PDB file of C-alpha atoms in Angstrom:
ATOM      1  CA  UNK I   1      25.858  61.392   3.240  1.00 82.00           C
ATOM      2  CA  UNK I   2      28.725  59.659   1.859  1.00 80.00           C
ATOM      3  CA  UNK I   3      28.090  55.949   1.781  1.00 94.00           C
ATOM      4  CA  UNK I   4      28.157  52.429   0.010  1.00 97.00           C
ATOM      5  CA  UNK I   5      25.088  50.756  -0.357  1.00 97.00           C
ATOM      6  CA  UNK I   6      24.293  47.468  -1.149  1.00 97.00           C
ATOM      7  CA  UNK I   7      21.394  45.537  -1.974  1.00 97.00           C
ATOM      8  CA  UNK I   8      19.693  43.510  -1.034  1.00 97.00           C
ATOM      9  CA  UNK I   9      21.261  43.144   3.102  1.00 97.00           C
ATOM     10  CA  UNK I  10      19.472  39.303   2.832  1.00 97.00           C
ATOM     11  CA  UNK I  11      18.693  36.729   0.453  1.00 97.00           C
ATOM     12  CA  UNK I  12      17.983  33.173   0.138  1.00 97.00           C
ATOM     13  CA  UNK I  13      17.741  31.671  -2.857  1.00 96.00           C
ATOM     14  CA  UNK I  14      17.617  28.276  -4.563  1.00 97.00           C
ATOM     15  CA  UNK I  15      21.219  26.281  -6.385  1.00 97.00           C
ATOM     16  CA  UNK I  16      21.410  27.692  -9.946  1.00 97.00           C
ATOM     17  CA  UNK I  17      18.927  30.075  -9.860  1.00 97.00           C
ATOM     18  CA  UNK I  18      20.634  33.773 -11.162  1.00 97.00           C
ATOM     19  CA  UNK I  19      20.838  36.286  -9.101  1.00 97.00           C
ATOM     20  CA  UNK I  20      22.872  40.069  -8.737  1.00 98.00           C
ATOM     21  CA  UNK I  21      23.840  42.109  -5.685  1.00 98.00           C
ATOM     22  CA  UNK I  22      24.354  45.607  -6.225  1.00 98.00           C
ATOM     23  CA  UNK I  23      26.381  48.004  -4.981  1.00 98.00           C
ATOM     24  CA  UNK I  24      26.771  51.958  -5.360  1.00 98.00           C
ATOM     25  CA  UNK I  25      28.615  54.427  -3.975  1.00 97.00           C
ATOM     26  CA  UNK I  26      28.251  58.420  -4.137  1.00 96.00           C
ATOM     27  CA  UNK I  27      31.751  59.437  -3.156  1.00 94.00           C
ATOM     28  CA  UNK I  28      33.102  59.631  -6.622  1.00 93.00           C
ATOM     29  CA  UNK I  29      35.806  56.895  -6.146  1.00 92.00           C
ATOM     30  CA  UNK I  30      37.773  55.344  -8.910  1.00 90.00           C
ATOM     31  CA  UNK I  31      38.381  51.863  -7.056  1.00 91.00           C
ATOM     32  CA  UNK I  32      35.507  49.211  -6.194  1.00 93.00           C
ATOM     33  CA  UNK I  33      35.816  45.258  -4.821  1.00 94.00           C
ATOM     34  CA  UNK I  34      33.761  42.697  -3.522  1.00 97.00           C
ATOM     35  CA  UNK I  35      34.750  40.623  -0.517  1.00 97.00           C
ATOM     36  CA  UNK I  36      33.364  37.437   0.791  1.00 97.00           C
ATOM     37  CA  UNK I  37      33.400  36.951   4.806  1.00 97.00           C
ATOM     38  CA  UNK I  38      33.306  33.382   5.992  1.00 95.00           C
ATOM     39  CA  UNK I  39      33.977  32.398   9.815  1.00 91.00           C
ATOM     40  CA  UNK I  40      37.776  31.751  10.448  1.00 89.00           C
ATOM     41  CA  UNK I  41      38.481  32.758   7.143  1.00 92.00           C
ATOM     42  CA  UNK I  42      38.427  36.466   7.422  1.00 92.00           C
ATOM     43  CA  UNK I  43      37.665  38.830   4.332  1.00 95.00           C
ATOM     44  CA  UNK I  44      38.273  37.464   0.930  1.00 94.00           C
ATOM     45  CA  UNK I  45      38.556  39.286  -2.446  1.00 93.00           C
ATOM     46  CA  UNK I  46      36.153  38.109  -4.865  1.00 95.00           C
ATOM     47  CA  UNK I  47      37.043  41.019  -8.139  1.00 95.00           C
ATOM     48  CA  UNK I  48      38.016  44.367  -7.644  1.00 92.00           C
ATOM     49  CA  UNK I  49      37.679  47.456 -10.599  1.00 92.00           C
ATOM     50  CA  UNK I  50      40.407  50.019 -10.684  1.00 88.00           C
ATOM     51  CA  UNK I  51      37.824  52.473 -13.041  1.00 88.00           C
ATOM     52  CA  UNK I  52      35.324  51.890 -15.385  1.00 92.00           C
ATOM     53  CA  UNK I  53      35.473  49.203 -17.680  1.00 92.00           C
ATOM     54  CA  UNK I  54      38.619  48.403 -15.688  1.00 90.00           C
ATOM     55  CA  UNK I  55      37.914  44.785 -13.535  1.00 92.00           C
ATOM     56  CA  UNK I  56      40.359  41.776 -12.706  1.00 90.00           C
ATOM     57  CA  UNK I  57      40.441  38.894 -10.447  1.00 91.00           C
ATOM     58  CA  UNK I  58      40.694  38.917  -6.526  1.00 89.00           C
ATOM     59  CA  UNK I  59      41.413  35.559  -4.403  1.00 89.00           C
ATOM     60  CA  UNK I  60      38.359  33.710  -4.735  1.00 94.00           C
ATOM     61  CA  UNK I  61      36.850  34.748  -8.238  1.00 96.00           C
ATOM     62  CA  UNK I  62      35.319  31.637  -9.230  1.00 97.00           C
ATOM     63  CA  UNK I  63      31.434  31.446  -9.731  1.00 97.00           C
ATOM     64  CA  UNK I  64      31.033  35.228  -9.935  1.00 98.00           C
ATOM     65  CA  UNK I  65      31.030  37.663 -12.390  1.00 98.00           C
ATOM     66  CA  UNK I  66      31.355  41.554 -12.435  1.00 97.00           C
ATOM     67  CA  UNK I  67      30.799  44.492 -14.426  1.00 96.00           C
ATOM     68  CA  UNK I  68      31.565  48.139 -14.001  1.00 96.00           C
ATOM     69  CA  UNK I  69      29.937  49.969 -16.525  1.00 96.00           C
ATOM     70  CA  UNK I  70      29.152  53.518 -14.721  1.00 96.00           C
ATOM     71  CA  UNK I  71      31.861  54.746 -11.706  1.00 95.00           C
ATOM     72  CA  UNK I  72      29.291  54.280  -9.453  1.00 97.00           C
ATOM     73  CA  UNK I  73      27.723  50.911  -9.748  1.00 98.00           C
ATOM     74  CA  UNK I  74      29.641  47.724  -9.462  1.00 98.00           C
ATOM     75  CA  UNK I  75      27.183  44.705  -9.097  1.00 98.00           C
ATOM     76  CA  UNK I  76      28.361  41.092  -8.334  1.00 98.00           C
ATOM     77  CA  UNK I  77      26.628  38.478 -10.458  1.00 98.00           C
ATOM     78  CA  UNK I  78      26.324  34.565  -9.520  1.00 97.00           C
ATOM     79  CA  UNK I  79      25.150  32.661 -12.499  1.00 96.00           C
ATOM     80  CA  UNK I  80      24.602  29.888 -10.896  1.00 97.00           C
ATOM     81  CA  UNK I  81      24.857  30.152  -7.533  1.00 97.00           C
ATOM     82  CA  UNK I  82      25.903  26.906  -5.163  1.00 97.00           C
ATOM     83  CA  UNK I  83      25.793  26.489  -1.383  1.00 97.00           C
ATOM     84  CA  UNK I  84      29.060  26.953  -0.780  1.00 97.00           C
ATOM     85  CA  UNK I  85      28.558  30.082  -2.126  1.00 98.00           C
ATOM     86  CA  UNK I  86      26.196  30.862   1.030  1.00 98.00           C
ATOM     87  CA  UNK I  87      28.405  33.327   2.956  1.00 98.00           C
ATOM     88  CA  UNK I  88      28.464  37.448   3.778  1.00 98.00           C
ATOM     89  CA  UNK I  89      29.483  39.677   1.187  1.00 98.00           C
ATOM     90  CA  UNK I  90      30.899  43.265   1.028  1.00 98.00           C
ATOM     91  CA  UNK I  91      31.224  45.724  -1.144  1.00 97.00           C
ATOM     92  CA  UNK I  92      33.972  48.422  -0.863  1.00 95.00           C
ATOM     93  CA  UNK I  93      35.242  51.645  -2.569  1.00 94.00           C
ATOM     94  CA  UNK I  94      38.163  53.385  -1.653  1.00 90.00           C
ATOM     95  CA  UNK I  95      39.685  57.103  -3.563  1.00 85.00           C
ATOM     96  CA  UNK I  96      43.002  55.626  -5.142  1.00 73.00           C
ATOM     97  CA  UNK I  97      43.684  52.218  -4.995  1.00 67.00           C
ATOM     98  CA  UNK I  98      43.986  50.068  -1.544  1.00 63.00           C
ATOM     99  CA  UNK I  99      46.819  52.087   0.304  1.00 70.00           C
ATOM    100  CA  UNK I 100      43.727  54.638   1.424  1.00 80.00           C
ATOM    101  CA  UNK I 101      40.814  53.472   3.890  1.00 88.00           C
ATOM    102  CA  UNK I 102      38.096  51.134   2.327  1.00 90.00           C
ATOM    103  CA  UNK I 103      34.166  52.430   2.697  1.00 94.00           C
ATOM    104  CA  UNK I 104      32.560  49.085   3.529  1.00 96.00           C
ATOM    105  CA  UNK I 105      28.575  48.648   2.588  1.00 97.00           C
ATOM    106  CA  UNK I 106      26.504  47.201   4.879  1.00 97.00           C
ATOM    107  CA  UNK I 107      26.856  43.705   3.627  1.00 97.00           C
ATOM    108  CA  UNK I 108      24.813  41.051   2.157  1.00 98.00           C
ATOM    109  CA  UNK I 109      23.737  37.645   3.806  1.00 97.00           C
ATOM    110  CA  UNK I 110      23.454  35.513   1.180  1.00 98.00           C
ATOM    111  CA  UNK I 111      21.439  31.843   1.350  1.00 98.00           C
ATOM    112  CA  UNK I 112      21.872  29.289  -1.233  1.00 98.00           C
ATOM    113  CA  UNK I 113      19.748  25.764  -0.895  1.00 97.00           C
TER     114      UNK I 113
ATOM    115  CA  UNK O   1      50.688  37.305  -3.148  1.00 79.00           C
ATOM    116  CA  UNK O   2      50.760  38.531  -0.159  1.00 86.00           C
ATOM    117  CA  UNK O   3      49.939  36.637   2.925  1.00 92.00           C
ATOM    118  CA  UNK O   4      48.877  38.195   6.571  1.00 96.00           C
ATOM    119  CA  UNK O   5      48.434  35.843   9.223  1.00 97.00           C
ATOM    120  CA  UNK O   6      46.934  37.313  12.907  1.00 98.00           C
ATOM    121  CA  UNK O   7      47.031  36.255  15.961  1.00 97.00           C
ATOM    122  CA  UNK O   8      45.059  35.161  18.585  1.00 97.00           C
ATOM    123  CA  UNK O   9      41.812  34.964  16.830  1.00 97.00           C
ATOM    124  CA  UNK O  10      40.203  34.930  19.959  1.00 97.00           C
ATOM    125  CA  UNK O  11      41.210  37.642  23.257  1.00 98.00           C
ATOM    126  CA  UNK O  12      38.749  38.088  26.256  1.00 98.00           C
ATOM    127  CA  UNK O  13      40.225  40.951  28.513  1.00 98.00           C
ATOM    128  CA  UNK O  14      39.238  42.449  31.648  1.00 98.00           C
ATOM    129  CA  UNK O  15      37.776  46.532  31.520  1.00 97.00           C
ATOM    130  CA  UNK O  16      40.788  48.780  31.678  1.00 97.00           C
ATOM    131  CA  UNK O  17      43.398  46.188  31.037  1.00 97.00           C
ATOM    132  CA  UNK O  18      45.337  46.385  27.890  1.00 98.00           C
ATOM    133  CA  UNK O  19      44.350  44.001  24.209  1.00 98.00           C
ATOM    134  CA  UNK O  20      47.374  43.533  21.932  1.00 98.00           C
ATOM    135  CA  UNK O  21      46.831  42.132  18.516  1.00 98.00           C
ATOM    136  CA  UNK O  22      49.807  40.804  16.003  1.00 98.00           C
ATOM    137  CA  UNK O  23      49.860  40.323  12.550  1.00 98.00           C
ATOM    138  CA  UNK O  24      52.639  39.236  10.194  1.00 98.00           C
ATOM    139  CA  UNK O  25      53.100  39.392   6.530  1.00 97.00           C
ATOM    140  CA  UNK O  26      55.108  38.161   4.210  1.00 95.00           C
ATOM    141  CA  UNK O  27      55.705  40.927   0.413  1.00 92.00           C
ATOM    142  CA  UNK O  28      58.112  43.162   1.928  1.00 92.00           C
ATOM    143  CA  UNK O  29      56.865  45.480  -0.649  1.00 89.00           C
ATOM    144  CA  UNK O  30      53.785  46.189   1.198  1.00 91.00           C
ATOM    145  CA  UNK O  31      53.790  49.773   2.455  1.00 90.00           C
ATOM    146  CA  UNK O  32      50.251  50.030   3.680  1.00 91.00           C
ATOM    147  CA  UNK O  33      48.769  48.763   7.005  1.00 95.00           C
ATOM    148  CA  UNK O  34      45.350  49.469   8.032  1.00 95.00           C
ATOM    149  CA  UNK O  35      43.076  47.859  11.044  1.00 97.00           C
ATOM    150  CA  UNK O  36      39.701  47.533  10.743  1.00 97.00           C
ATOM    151  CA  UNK O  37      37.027  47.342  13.669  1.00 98.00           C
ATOM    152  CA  UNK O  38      33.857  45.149  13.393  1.00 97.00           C
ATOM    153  CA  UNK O  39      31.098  44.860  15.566  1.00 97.00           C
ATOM    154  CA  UNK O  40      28.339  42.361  15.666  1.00 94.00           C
ATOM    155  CA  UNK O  41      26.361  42.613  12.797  1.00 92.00           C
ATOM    156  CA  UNK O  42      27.842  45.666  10.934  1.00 95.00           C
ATOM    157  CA  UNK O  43      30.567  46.151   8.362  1.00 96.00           C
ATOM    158  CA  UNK O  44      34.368  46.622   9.158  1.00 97.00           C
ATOM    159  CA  UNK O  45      35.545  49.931   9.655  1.00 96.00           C
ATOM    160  CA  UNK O  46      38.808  51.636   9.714  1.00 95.00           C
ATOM    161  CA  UNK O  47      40.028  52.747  13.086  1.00 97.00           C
ATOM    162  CA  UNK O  48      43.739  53.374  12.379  1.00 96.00           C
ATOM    163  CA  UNK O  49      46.520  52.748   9.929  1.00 94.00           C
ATOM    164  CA  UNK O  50      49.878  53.294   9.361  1.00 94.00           C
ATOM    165  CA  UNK O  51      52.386  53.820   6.402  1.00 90.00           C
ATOM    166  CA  UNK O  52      55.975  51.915   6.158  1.00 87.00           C
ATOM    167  CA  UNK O  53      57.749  55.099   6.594  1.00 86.00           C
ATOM    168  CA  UNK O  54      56.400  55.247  10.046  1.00 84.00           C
ATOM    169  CA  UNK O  55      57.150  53.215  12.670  1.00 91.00           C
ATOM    170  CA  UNK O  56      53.861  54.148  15.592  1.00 95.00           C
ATOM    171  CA  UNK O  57      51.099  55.776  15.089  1.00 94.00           C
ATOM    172  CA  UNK O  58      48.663  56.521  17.711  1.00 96.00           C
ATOM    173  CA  UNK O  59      45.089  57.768  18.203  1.00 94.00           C
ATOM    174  CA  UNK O  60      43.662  57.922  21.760  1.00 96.00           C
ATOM    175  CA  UNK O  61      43.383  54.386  23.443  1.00 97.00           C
ATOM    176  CA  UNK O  62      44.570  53.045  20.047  1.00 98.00           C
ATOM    177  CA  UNK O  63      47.814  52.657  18.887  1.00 98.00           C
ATOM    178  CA  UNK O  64      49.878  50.602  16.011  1.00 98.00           C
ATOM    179  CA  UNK O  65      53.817  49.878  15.948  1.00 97.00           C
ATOM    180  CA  UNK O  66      55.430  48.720  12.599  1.00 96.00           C
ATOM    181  CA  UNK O  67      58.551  46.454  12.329  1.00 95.00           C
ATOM    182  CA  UNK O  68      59.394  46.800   8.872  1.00 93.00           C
ATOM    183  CA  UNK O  69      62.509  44.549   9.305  1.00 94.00           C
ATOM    184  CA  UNK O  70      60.682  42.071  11.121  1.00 95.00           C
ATOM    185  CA  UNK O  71      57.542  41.984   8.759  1.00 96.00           C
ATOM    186  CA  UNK O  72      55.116  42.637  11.404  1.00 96.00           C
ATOM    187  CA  UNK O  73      52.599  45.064  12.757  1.00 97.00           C
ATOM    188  CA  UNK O  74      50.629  45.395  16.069  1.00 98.00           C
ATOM    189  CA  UNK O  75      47.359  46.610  17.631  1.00 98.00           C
ATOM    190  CA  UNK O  76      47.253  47.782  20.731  1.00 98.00           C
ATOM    191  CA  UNK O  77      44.388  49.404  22.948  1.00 98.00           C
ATOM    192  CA  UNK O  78      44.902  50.365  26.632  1.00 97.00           C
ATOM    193  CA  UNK O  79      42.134  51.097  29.115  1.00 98.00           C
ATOM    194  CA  UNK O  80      39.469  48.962  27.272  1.00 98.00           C
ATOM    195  CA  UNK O  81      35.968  49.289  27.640  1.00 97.00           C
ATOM    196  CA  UNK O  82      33.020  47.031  27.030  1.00 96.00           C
ATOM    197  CA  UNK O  83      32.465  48.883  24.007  1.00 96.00           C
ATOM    198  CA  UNK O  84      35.760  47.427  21.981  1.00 98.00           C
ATOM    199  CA  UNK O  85      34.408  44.322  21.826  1.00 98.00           C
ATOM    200  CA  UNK O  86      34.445  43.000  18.163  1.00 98.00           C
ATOM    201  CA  UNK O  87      35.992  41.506  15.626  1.00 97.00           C
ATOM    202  CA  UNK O  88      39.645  43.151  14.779  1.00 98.00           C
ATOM    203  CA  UNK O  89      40.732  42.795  11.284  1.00 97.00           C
ATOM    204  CA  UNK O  90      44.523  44.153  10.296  1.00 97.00           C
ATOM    205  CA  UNK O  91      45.831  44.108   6.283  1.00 95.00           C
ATOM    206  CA  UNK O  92      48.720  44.806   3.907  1.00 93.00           C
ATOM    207  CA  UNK O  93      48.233  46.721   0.761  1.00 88.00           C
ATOM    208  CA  UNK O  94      51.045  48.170  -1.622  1.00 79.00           C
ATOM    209  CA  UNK O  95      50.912  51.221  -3.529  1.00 68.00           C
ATOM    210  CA  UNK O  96      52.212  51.958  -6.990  1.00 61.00           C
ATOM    211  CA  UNK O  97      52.032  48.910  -9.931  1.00 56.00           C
ATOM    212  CA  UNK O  98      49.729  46.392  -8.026  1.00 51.00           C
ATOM    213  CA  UNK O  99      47.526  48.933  -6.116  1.00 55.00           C
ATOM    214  CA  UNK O 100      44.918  46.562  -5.893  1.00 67.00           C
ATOM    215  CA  UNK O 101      45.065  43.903  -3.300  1.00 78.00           C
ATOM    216  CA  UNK O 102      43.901  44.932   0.196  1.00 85.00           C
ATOM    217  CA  UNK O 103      44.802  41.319   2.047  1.00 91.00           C
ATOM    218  CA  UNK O 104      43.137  40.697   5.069  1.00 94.00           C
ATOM    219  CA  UNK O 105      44.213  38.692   8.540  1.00 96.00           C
ATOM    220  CA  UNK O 106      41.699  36.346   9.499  1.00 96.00           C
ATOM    221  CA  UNK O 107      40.754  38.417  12.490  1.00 97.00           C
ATOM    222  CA  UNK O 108      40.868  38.197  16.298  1.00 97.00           C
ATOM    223  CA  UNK O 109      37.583  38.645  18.360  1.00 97.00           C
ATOM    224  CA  UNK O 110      37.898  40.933  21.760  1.00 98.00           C
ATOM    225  CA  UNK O 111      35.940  40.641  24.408  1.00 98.00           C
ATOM    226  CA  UNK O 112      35.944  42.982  26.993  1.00 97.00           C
ATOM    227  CA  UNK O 113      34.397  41.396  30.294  1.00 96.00           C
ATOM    228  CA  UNK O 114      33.087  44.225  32.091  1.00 92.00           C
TER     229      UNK O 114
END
């Protein structure tokens, strides 16, 4: 089944403390980002990766990190996470660029205290 | 950048009447307008789109109209049903150069009062 998974869907964690998100899809596409979802603010680009090795800046790329080693994977990294970095966050993968549809994963809840 | 703004963020309808949603934006080199459907709990998904070189597109209840001139785009469903409540999301994308930036309205929620 074709599909974008991330993990893990919830987690709560503590100000500073390190943590990653993965995300993976099996469809073979070229372009990845990460997205941030906060109420009345709609969906935010955090980095996006146009092919391996391959990763820039969205809207809202401070406090994260990304890498994009394998076409597959492209895992968000907080180093040191903050609360007002508590919000939703989605993965997505598309074939070529953003002008086809976007595969959404199923999105990660993200606490930090 | 681009900028999409989308409007109202909130609709409640009655079952079988019609929802229109409108969004603006403001690169007139964006060529690219999808509109994504979310319901409670689960990630967006697209439910229609439409390229600049076309000016409707429709799909069943679902339907989208481009003004290129204008800078604008619509959504609009007829005979809704209980089950397209959620949160409506439309965005503007370009292809060619930057072909990264998917930008994102800030999304209307329909409710569908059966």
């Amino acid at each position: 089944e074709a599909q974008v998974t991330q993990n893990p869907r919830y987690l709560i964690t503590v100000t500073g403390k390190k943590l990653t998100v993965t995300c993976s899809q099996n469809m073979n596409h070229e372009y990845m980002s990460w997205y941030r979802q906060d109420p009345g603010l709609g969906l935010r680009q955090i980095y996006y990766s146009m092919n391996v090795e391959v990763t820039d800046k969205g809207d809202v790329p401070e406090g994260y990190k990304v890498s994009r080693k394998e076409k597959r994977n492209f895992p968000l990294i907080l180093e040191s996470p903050s609360p007002n970095q508590t919000s939703l966050y989605f993965c997505a993968s598309s074939p070529q660029g953003m002008s086809t549809e976007a595969f959404f994963g199923q999105g990660t809840r993200l606490t930090v205290v | 950048g681009e900028n999409v703004e989308q409007h109202p963020s909130t609709l409640s309808v009655q079952e079988g009447d019609s929802a229109v949603i409108k969004c603006t934006y403001s690169d007139s080199a964006s060529n690219y307008f999808p509109w994504y459907k979310q319901e409670l709990g689960k990630r967006p998904q697209l439910i229609i789109d439409i390229r600049s070189n076309v000016g409707e597109k429709k799909d069943q209840r679902i339907a989208v109209t481009l003004n290129k001139t204008a800078k604008h785009f619509s959504l609009h469903i007829t005979e809704t049903q209980p089950e397209d409540s959620a949160v409506y999301f439309c965005a503007a994308s370009k292809s060619g150069g930057s072909n990264y930036k998917l930008t994102f309205g800030k999304g209307t929620l329909l409710t569908v009062n059966p």
